[in-house]
XYZ file of C-alpha atoms in Angstrom:
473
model
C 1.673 128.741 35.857
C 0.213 130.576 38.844
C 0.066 129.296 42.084
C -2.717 129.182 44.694
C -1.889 130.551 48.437
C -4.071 127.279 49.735
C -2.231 124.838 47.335
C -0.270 121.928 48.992
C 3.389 122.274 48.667
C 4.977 119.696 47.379
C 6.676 116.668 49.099
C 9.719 114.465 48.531
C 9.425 111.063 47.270
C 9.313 107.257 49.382
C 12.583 106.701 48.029
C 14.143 109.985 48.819
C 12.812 109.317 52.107
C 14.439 106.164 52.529
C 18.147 107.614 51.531
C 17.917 110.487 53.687
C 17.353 108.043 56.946
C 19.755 105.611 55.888
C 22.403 108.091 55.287
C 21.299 109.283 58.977
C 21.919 106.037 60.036
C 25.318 105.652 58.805
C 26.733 109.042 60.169
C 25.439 107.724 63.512
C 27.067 104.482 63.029
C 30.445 105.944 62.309
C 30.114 108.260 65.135
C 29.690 105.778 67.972
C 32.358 103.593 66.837
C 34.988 106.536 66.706
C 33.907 107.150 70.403
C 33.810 103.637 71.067
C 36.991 103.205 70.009
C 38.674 106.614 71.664
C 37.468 104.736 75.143
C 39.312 101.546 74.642
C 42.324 103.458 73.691
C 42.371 105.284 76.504
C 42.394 102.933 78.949
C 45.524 100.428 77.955
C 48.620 100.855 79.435
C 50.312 103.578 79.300
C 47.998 105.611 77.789
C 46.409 108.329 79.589
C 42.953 107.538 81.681
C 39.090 108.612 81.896
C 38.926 110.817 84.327
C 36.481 109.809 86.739
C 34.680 111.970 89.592
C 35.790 111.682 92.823
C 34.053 113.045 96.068
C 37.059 114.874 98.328
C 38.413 113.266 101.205
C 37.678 114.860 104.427
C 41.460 115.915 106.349
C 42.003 113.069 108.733
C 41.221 113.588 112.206
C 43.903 113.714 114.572
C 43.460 111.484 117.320
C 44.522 113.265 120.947
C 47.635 112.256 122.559
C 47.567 110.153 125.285
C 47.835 112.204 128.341
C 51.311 112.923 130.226
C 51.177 110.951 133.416
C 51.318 113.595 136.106
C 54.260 113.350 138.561
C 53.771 110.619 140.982
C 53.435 111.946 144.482
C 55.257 110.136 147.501
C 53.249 107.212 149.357
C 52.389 107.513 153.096
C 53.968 104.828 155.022
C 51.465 102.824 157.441
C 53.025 101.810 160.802
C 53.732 98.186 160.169
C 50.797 95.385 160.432
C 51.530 91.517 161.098
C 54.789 90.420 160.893
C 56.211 89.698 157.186
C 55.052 85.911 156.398
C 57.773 84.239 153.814
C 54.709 83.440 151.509
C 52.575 85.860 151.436
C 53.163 89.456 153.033
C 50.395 91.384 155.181
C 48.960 95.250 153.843
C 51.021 97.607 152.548
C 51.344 101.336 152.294
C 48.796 103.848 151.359
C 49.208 106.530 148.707
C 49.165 110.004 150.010
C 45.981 111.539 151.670
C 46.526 114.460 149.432
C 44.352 114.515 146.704
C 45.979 116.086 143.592
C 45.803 120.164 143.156
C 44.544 120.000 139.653
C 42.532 116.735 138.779
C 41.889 115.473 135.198
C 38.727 116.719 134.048
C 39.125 115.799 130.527
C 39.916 111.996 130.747
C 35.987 111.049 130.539
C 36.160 112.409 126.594
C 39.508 110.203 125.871
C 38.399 107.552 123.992
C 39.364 103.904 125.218
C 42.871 103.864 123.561
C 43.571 107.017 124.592
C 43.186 106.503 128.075
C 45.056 103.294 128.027
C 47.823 104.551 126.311
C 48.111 107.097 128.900
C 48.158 104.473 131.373
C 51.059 102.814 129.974
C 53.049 105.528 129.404
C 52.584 106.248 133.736
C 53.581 102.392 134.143
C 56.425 102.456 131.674
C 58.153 105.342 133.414
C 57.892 103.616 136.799
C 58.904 100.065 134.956
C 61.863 101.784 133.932
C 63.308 103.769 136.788
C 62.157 101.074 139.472
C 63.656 97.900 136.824
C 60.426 95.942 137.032
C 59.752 93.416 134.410
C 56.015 94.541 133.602
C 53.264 95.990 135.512
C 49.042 96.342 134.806
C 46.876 98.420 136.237
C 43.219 99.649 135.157
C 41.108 102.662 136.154
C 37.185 102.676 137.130
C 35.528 106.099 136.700
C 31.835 106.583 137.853
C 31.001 102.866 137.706
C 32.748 102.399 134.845
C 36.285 100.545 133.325
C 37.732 103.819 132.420
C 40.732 101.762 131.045
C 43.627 99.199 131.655
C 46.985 99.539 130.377
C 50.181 97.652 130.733
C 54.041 97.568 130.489
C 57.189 96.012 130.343
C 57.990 92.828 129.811
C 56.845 89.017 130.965
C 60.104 87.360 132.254
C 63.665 88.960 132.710
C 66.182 86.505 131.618
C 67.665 84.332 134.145
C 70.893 83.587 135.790
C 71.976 81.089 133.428
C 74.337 82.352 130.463
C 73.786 79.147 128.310
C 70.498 79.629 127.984
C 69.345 81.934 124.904
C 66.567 84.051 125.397
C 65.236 87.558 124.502
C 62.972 88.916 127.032
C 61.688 91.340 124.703
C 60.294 88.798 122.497
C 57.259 88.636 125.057
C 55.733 92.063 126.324
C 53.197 92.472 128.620
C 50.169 92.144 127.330
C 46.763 93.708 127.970
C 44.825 90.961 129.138
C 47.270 88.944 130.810
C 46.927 87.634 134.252
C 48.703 88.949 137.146
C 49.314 86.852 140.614
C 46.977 89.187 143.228
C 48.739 87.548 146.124
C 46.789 88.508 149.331
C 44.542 90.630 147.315
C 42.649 87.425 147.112
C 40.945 87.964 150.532
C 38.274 90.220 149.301
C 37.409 87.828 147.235
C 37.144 85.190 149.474
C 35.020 87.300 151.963
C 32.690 87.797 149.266
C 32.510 83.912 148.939
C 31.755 83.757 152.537
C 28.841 86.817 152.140
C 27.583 84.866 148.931
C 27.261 82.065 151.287
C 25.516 84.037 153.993
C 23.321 85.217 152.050
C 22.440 81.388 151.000
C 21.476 80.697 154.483
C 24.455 78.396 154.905
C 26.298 80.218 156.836
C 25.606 83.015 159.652
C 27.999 85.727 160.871
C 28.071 84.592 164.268
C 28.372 81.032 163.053
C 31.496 79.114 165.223
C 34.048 77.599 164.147
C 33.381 74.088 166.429
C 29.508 74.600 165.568
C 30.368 74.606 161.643
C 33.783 71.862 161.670
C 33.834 70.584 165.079
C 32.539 67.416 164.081
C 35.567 67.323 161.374
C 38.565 67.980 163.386
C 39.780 65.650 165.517
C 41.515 68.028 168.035
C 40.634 71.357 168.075
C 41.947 73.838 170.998
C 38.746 74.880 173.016
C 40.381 78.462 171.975
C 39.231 78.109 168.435
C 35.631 76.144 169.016
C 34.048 79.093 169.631
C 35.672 82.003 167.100
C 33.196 83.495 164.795
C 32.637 83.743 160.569
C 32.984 87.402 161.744
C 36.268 87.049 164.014
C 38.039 85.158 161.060
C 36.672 87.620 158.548
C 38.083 90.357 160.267
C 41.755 88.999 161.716
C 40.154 88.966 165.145
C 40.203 84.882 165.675
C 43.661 84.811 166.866
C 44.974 82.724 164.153
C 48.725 83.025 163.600
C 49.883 84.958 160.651
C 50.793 81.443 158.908
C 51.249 79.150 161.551
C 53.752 77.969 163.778
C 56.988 77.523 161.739
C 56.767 73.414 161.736
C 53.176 73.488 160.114
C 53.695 75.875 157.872
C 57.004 73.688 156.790
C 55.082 70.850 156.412
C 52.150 73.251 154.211
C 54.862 74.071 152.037
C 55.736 70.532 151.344
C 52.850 68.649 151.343
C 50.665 66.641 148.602
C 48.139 65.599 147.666
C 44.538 67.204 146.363
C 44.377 71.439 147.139
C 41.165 70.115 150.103
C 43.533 67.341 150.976
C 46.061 69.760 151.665
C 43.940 72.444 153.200
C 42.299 69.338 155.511
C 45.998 68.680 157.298
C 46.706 72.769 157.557
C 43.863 73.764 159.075
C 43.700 70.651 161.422
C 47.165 71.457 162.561
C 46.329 75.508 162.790
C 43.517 74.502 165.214
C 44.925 72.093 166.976
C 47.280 74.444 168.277
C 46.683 77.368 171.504
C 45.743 80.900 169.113
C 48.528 83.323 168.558
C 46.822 85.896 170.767
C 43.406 85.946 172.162
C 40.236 85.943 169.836
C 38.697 89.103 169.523
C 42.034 90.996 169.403
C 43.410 91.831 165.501
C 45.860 89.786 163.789
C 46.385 89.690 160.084
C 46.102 85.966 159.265
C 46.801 84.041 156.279
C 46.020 81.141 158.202
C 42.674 82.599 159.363
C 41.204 82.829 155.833
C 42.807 79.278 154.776
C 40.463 78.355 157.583
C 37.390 80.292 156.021
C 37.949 78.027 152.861
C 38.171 75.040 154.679
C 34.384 75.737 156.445
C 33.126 76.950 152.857
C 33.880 73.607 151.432
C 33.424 71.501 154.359
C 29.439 73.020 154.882
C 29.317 72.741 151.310
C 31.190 69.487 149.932
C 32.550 71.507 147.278
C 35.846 72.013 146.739
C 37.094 75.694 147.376
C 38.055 76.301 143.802
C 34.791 74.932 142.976
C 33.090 77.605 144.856
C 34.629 80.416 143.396
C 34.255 79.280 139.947
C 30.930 78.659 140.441
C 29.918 81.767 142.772
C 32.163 84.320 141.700
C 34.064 84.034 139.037
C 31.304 82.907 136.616
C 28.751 85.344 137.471
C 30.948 88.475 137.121
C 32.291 86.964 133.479
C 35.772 86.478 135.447
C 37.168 84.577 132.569
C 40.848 85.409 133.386
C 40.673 84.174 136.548
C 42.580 80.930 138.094
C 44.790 79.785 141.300
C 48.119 79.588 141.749
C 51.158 81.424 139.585
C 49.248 82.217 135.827
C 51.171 80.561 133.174
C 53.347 77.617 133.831
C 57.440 77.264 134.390
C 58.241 76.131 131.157
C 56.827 78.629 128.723
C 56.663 82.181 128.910
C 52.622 82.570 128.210
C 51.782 85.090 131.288
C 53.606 87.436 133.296
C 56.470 85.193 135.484
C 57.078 85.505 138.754
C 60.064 87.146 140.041
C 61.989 87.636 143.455
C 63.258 90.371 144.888
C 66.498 90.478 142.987
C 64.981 90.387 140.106
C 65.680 86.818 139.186
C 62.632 84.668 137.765
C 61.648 81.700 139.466
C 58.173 80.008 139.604
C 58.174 79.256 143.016
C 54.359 78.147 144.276
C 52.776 78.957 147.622
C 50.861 76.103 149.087
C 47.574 75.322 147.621
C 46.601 75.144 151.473
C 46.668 78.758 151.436
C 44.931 79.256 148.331
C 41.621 81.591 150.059
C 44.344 83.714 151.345
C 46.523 84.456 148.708
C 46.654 82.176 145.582
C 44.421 84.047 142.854
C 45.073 85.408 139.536
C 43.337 87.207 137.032
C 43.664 90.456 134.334
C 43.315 93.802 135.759
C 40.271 94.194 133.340
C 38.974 91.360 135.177
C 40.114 92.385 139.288
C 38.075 95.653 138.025
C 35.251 93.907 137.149
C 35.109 92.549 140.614
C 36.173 95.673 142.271
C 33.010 97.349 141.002
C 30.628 95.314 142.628
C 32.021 96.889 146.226
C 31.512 100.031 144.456
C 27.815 99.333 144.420
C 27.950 98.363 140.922
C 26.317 95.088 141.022
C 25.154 92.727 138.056
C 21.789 91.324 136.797
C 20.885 89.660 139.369
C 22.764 90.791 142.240
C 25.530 88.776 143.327
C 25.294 89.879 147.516
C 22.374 91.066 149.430
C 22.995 94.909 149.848
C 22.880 94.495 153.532
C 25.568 92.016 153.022
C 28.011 94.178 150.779
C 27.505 96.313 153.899
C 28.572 94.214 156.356
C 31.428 93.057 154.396
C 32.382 96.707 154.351
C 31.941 97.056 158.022
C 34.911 97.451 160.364
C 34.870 95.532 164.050
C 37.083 98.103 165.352
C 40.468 100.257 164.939
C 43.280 98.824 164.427
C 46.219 100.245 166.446
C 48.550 98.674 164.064
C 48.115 100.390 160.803
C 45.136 103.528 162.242
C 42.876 102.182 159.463
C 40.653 99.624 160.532
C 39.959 95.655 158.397
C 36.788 94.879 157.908
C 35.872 91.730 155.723
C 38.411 91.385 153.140
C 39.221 95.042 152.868
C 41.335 97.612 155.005
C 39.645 101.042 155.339
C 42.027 103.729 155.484
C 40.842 106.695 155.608
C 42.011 109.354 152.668
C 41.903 112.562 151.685
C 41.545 112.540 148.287
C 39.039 109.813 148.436
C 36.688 111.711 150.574
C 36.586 109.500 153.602
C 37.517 105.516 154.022
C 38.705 103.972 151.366
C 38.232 100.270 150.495
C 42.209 98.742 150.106
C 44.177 95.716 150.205
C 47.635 95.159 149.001
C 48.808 92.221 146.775
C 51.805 91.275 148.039
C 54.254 87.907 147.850
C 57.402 87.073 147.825
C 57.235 86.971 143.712
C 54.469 89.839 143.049
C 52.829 93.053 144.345
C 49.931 94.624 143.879
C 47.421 96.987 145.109
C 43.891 98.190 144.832
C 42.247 101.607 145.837
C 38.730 102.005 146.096
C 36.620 105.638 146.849
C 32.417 104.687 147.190
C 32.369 108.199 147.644
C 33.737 109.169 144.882
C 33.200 106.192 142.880
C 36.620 105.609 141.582
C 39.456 102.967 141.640
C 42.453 102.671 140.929
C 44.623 98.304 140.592
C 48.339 98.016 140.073
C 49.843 94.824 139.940
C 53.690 93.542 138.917
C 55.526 90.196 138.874
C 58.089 91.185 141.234
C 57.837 91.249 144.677
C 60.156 92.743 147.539
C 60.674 96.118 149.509
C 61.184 97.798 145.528
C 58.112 96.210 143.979
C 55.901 97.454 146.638
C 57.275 100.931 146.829
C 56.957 100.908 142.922
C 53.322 99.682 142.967
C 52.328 102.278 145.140
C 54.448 105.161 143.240
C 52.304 104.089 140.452
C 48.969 104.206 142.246
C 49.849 107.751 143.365
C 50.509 108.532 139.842
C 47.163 106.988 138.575
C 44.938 108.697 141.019
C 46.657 112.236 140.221
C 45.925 111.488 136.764
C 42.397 110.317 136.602
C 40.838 111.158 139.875
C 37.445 113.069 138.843
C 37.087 116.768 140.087
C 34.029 116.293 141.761
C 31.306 113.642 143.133
């Protein structure tokens, strides 16, 4: 039979159809579960797994070492100030006028760790070849905490060979509060300027116009010294008293005003220790500062600075008297000269003169307001910061000048007067450096005091302004 071109060809059947797909079926049926089954197999124990894709790993980036603290250079001695109170000891030395022959120009790019490991490692070395228990200090760079680092240890252990204890068990810690000793008058002059600025108080304001009505016998000497005079060691207050009343300080009772009340009545009861108007660094003088600022105010002077300074600036360290307490090793102890701990407390009379604590982190934070670095709002009238800055005259003493709160030596390195103060005891040192022309600052503080301490503080300063001291301004 022929077949046509155009004829249909032919097709297969439903029910070949139907096997063809289910035999499709099948094969695909068998073929997943052999996969299926491959997977599971793979992945018990032991036997060997998926591989899976992975994106590579970048290399790890190596962080920078912290810098080698530069050779400290030797401290200038300033011809001595007032004579050495037992409590709390008057200004000390300056670091060199020289300012270093190659600055660090690359600290700005360290990050934060970086830059406070690099502290640490200058404070360790001095720690170590001065035998210091620990030391703090922080670094402020064009308005800025640059960074705070810290070393050695809390407490040394004592005299007593029954008692067990490890010192090493409690290293210094970052944020741990140092004793700032007689660095606490710049903060109390900034009480004073906060209070100024209030209308409470005027600079010419006398001490009889202010308390007169308060004390029952004040010398006619004393009636009429100024905010100013006290501000700047010019009332002719003695450096803590006569011996007897500050005795009598040292033991008294009773509330930290209570105590204040009977010191200052007996300080002004008495003839001054030289005329007013000529410079005397006084202890007792800013006790007597504290007094007024509570007395005009009826607030205690802790209350004040709680409330005025400490709170505003986000001071959270902050407190009076020794930091910690004698029975547990939470904060850096105090030690003496020899080295031996003891937690020994100055009189809370004295407390606007030397009795303030706080972190360096924190002393920093209040350092750069007198940089010009003020917070939201202001916490002093500019004119005020000013005058606070302000000296009344030379000093013949020490060649540098006091104005409120704050020595102004004159250095080198800083480009013109620096703003200073030392924070010295008998059981801590400390000191703080200040360029506004450069914008820069330097704190060191350690729980030791004596002749060593001091020289060590200031061997570290040196170091830290070699280190970190910007180029240029």
């Amino acid at each position: 039979m022929s077949t046509s071109p155009h004829k249909t060809p032919p097709t297969a059947s439903s029910s070949q159809r139907v096997l063809i797909s289910m035999a499709a079926l099948i094969i695909g049926v068998i073929a997943i579960g052999f996969t299926l089954s491959q997977l599971g197999a793979s992945n018990k124990p032991g036997a060997p797994r998926v591989p899976t894709v992975t994106m590579k790993q970048p290399d790890p980036v190596k962080k920078p070492d912290a810098a080698k603290p530069a050779a400290p250079t030797n401290p200038a001695t300033a011809p001595p100030a007032a004579p050495a109170p037992p409590a709390s000891n008057p200004p000390a030395a300056a670091p060199a006028s020289a300012a270093p022959a190659t600055p660090a120009a690359s600290n700005d790019s360290l990050p934060d760790s970086a830059v406070d490991a690099s502290i640490a490692a200058t404070l360790d070395k001095v720690v170590k070849e001065n035998d210091l228990p620990g030391m703090a200090a922080a670094v402020i760079v064009n308005g800025k905490i640059l960074g705070a680092g810290v070393a050695g240890i809390r407490k040394k252990k004592g005299s007593d060979p029954k008692v067990e204890f490890d010192p090493n068990q409690f290293p210094v810690l970052r944020d741990d509060p140092f004793f700032l000793g007689t660095a606490t008058k710049p903060l109390t002059a900034t009480l004073i300027g906060i209070l100024v600025d209030e209308g409470k108080l005027k600079w010419d304001s006398t001490i009889g116009d202010l308390v007169g009505r308060d004390i029952s016998s004040i010398n006619p000497d004393f009636a009429g010294v100024t905010i100013d005079q006290l501000l700047h060691h010019r009332s002719g207050s003695w450096p803590n008293g006569p011996s007897e009343i500050w005795e009598a300080a040292k033991r008294a009772k009773g509330t930290p005003v209570e105590q204040r009340i009977a010191y200052v009545e007996a300080i002004l009861s008495q003839p001054p220790r030289f005329p007013p108007g000529k410079y005397l660094y006084s202890n007792a003088g800013y006790a007597i500062l504290g007094f007024i600022a509570e007395t005009i105010t009826n607030t205690p002077y802790e209350t004040l600075m709680e409330q005025k300074v400490f709170a505003p600036l986000g001071l959270k360290s902050a407190g009076f008297g020794n930091a910690g307490s004698a029975d547990e090793v939470t904060a850096p102890y105090p030690h003496i000269e020899s080295g031996l701990p003891t937690f020994l407390v100055n009189p809370e009379a004295v407390t606007p003169a030397a009795r303030i604590h706080m972190n360096v982190t924190d002393w920093a934070k209040f350092c750069l307001v007198h940089l010009g670095h003020q917070p939201t709002p202001p916490l002093l009238k500019p004119e005020t910061l000013e005058h606070l800055h302000t000296l009344a005259g030379e000093v013949a003493e020490d060649k540098s000048g006091y104005a409120c709160g704050w020595m102004r030596p004159e250095r080198e390195w800083a480009g013109g007067r620096t703003l200073s103060h030392p924070g010295r005891s008998h059981l801590s040192d400390g000191v703080v450096w200040l360029s506004p022309q450069k914008d820069f600052g330097v704190l060191v503080a350690t729980n030791q005091g004596g002749d060593k301490a001091k020289a060590a503080v200031e061997q570290a300063a040196s170091a830290l302004i070699a280190q970190f001291l910007p180029a240029k301004k």
